[in-house]
Tab-separated table of C-alpha atoms in Angstrom:
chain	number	residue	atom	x	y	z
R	1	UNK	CA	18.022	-4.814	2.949
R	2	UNK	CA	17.305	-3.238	-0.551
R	3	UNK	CA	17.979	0.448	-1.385
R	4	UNK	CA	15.317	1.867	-3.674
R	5	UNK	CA	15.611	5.332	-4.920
R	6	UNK	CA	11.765	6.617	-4.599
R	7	UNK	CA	9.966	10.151	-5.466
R	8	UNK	CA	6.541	9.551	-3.756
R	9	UNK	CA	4.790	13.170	-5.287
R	10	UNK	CA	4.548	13.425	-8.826
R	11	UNK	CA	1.303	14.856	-10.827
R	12	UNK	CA	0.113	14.142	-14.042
R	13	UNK	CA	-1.916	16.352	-16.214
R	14	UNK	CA	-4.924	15.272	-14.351
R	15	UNK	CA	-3.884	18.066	-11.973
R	16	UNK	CA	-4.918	21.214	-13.253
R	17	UNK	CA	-1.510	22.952	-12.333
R	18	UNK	CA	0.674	20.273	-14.564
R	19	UNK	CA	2.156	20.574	-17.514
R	20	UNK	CA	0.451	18.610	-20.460
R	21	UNK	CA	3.961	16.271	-21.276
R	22	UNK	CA	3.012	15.138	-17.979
R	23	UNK	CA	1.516	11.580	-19.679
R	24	UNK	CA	1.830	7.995	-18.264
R	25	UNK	CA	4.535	7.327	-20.895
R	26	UNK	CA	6.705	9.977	-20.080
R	27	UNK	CA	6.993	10.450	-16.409
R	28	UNK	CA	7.576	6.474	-16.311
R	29	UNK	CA	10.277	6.695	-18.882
R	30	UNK	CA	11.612	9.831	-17.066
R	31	UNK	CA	11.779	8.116	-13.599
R	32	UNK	CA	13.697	4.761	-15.491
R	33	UNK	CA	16.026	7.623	-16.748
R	34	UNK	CA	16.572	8.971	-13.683
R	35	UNK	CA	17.424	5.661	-11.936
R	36	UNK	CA	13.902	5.714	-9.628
R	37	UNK	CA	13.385	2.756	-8.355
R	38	UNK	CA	9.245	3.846	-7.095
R	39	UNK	CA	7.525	6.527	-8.066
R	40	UNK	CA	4.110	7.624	-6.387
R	41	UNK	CA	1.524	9.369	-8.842
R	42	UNK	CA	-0.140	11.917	-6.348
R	43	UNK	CA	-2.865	14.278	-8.256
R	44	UNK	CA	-4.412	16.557	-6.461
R	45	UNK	CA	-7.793	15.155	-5.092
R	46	UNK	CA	-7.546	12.417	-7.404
R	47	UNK	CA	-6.652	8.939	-8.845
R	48	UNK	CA	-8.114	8.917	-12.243
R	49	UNK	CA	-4.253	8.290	-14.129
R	50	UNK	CA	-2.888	5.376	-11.671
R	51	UNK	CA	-4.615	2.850	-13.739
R	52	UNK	CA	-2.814	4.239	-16.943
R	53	UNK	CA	0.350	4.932	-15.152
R	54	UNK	CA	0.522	1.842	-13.459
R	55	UNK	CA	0.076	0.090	-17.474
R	56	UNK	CA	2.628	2.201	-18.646
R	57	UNK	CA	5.238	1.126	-16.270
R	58	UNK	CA	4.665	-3.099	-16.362
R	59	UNK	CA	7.104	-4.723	-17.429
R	60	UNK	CA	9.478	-1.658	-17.173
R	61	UNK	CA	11.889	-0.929	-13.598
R	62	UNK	CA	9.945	1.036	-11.462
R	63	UNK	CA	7.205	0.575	-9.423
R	64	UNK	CA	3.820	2.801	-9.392
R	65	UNK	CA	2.309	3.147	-5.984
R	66	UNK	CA	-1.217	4.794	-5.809
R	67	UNK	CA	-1.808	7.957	-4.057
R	68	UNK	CA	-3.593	11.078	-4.002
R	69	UNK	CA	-2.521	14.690	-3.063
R	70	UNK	CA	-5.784	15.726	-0.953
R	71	UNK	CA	-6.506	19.336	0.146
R	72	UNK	CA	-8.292	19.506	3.389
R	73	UNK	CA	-10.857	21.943	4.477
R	74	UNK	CA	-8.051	23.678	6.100
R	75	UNK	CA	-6.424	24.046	2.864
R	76	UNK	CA	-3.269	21.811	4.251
R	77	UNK	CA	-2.298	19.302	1.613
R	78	UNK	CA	-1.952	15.449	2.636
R	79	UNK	CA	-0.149	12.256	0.432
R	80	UNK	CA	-2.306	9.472	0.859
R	81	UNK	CA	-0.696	6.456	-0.412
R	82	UNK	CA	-2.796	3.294	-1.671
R	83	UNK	CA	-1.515	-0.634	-1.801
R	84	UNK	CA	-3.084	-1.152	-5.181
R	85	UNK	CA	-5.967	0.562	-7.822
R	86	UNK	CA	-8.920	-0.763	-5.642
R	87	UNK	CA	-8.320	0.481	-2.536
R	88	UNK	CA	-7.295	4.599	-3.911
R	89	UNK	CA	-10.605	4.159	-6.159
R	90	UNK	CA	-12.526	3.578	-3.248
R	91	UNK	CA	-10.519	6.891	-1.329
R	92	UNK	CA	-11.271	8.432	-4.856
R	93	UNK	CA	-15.399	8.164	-4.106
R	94	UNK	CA	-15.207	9.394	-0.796
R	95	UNK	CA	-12.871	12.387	-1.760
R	96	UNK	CA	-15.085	13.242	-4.681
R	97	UNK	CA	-18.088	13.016	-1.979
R	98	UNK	CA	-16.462	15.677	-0.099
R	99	UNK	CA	-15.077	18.106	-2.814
R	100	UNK	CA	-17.539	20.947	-3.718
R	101	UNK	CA	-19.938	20.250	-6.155
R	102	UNK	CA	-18.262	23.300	-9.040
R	103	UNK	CA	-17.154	22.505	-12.433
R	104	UNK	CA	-13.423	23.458	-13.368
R	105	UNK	CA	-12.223	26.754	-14.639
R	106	UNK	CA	-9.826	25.763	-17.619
R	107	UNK	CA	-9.282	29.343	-18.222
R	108	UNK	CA	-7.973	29.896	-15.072
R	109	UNK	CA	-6.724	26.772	-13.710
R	110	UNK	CA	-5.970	24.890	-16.592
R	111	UNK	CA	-6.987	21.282	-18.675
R	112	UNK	CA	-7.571	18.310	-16.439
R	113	UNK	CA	-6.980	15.706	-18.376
R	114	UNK	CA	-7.321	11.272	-18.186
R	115	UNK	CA	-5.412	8.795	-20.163
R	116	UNK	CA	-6.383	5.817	-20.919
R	117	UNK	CA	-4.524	2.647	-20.135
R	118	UNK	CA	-2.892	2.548	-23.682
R	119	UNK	CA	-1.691	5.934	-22.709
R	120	UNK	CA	-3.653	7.951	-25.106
R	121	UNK	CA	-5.954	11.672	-24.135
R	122	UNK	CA	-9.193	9.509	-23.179
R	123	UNK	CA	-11.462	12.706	-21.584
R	124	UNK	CA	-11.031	16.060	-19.411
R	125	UNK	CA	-12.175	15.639	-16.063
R	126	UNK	CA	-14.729	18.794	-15.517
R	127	UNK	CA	-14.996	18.839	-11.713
R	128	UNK	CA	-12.945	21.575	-10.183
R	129	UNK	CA	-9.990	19.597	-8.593
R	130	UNK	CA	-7.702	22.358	-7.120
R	131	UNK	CA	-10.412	23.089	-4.145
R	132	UNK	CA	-10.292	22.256	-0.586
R	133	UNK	CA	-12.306	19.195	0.316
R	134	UNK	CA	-14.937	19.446	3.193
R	135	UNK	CA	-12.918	16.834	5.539
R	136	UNK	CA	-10.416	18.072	8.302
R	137	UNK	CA	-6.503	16.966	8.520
R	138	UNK	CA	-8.193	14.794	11.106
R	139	UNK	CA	-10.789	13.476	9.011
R	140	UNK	CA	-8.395	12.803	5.867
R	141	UNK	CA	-5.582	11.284	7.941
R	142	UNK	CA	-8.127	8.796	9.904
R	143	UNK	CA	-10.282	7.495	7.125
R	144	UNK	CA	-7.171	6.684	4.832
R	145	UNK	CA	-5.712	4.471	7.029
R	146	UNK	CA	-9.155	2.681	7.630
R	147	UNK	CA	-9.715	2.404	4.052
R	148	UNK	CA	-5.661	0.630	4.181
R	149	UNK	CA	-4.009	3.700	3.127
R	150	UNK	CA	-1.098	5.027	4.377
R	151	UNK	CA	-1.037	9.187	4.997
R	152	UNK	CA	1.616	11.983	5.983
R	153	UNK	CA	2.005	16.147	5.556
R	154	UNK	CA	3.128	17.054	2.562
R	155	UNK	CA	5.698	19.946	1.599
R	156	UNK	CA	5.697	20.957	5.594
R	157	UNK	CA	8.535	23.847	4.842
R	158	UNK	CA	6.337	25.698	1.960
R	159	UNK	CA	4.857	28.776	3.116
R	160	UNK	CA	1.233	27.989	2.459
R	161	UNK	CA	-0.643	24.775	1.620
R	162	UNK	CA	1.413	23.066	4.344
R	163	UNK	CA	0.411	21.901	8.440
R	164	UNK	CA	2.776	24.048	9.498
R	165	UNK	CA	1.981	27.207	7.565
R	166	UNK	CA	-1.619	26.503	8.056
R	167	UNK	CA	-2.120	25.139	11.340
R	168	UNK	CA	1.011	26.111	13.056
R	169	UNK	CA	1.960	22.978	14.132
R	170	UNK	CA	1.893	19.145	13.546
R	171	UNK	CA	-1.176	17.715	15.740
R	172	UNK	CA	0.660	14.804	17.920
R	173	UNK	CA	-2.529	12.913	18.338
R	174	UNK	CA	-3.080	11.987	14.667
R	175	UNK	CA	-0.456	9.800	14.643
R	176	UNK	CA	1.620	11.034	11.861
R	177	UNK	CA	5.102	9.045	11.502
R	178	UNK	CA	6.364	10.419	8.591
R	179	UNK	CA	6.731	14.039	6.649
R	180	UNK	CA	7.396	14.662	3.421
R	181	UNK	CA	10.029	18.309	2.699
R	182	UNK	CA	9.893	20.393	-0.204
R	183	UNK	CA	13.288	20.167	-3.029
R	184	UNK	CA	13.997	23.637	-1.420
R	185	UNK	CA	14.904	21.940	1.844
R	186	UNK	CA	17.497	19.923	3.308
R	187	UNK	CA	17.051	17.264	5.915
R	188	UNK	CA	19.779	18.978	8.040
R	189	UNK	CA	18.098	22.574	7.804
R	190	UNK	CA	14.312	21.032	8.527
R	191	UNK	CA	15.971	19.309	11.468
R	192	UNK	CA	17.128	22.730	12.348
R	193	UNK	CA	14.495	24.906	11.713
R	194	UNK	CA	12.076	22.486	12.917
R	195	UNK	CA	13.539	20.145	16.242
R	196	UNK	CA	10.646	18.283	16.320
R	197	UNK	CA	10.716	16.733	12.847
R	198	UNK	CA	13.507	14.352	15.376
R	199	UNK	CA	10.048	12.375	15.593
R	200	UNK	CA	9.193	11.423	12.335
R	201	UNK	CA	10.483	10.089	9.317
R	202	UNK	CA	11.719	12.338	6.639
R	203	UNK	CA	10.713	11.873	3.177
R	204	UNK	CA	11.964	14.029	0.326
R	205	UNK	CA	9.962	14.000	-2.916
R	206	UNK	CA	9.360	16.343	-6.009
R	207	UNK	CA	6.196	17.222	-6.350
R	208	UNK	CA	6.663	16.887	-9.763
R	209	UNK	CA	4.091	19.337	-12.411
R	210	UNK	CA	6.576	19.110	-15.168
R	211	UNK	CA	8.805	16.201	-16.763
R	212	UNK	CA	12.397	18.008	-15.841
R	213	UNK	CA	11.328	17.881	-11.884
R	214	UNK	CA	10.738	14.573	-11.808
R	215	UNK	CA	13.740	13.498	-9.220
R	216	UNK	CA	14.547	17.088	-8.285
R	217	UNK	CA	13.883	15.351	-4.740
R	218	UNK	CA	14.311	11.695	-3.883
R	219	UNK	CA	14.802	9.599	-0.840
R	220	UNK	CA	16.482	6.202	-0.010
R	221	UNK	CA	13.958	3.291	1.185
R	222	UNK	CA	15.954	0.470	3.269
R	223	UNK	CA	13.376	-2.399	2.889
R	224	UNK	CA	13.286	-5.545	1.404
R	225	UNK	CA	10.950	-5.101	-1.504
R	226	UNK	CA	9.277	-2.318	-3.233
R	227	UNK	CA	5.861	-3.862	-1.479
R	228	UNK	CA	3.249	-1.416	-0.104
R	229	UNK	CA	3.455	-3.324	3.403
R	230	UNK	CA	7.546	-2.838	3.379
R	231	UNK	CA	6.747	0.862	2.118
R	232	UNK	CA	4.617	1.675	5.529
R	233	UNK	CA	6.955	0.167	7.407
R	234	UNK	CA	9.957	2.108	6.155
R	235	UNK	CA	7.538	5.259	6.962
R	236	UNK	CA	7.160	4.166	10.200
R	237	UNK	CA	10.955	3.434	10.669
R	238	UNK	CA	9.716	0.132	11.718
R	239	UNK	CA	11.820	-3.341	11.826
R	240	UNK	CA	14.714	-1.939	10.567
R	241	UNK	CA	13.043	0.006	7.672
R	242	UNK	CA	13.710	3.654	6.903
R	243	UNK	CA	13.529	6.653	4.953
R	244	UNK	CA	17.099	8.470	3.847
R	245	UNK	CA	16.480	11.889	2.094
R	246	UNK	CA	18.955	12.620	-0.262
C-alpha cells in the first residue's frame, strides 16, 4: 500500500483566528515544501476557501480534501471531512442554518476573509464564524455522515474546545473510529493518559492558523490512493488501512 504524509487541520484566513499569509497559494506551496502528500482545509464552521484551495493545488503534489472545523452547541470542536466541493457546500448550508444569526466582530476576532479561485482577496465573510452552532456532538457527527461525510474529535488532549475537556468523555454510541491529537501530544503519552484511545484510530494534524505550523503535526496513511473512500477507510483501520502519527 501507499504511504502518504497527510495534515488533515489547517485554516485559512477565512477563520477569524488565522493569520492573513494564510492564502490558497501559500499553504499549498507550504505543504509541497514540506513533503505533504494531503492536506485537509478545515475553517472553522466553514468551507468558503476549498474551492480556491482546491484550484491552487491542481496540477501541483498534494491533494485538497474538503472539511470543516464545526463547533457544537457544546462548544466541542469536530473535523468533518467532505469527498469533493458539493457535498461540504451542502454541510456548509446546514451549518450556516444552525450558527447564530450575529455579524462578526473584526475588532475583536479578526478579518474573515474568501479568495477567489485565481487566489486573489475576493470578499470578507461578515457572519460571526468563531460561535458555537445550535447542533449537539450528536447532531454534527450523525448528519455528516448522512450527507457522505466523514467526522471525528478534534484536538481531544487541549484543555478546552475538546470532547474530553468538555464532555468528559468520548460518547461510545456515536460511533467515532478515529481522533485527531494536538502537536503537543504524542501517540505514546495519549495512549497513556488516555487507555481508551486503544479503540480508535489516531490522527495527528496541525491545526494550522499560520504558514510555519503547517506540518508541525502529520500522520502516515497506509492506503492505496489519496481517494476520499481509501481516506475513511484508513480512519476506520479498515482492510488493511491505517493511520500512523508521527
Amino acid at each position: 500500500m501507499a504511504r502518504m504524509f497527510v495534515d488533515f487541520h489547517i485554516h485559512t484566513a477565512l477563520s477569524p483566528c488565522a493569520d492573513e499569509q494564510m492564502t490558497p497559494k501559500n499553504i499549498v506551496q507550504a505543504a509541497i515544501d514540506r513533503e505533504l502528500d494531503v492536506i485537509a482545509i478545515t475553517d472553522h464552521n466553514s468551507a468558503e476557501n476549498i474551492a480556491a484551495v482546491m484550484a491552487a493545488a491542481q496540477g501541483s503534489s498534494v491533494t485538497v480534501i474538503p472539511g470543516m472545523e464545526v463547533q457544537t452547541r457544546e462548544e466541542v470542536h469536530l473535523v468533518c471531512l467532505f469527498p469533493d466541493v458539493e457535498h461540504v457546500d451542502h454541510w456548509q448550508s446546514y451549518i450556516y442554518d444552525h450558527l447564530p444569526d450575529s455579524s462578526n466582530r473584526e475588532d475583536f476576532f479578526g478579518e474573515q476573509w474568501v479568495f477567489a479561485l485565481n487566489g486573489s482577496p475576493l470578499r470578507k465573510n461578515t457572519r460571526l464564524l468563531l460561535a458555537s452552532t445550535s447542533l449537539t456532538v450528536e447532531e454534527v457527527a450523525e448528519n455528516c455522515m448522512q450527507m457522505g461525510g466523514f467526522c471525528y474529535p478534534a484536538h481531544i488532549d487541549r484543555p478546552n474546545y475538546s470532547i474530553i475537556s468538555n464532555l468528559g468523555f468520548i460518547p461510545p454510541d456515536i460511533g467515532f473510529t478515529a481522533v485527531e491529537i494536538s502537536p503537543h501530544i504524542t501517540a505514546e503519552e495519549a495512549l497513556q493518559k488516555y487507555p481508551y484511545l486503544k479503540n480508535y484510530q489516531l490522527i495527528g494534524s496541525s491545526d494550522a492558523h499560520y504558514l510555519n505550523e503547517i506540518n508541525w503535526a502529520r500522520s502516515e496513511i497506509h492506503g492505496n490512493d489519496a481517494s476520499f473512500k481509501e481516506i475513511c477507510m484508513a480512519l476506520s483501520g479498515l482492510n488493511q488501512r491505517k493511520v500512523v502519527t508521527i
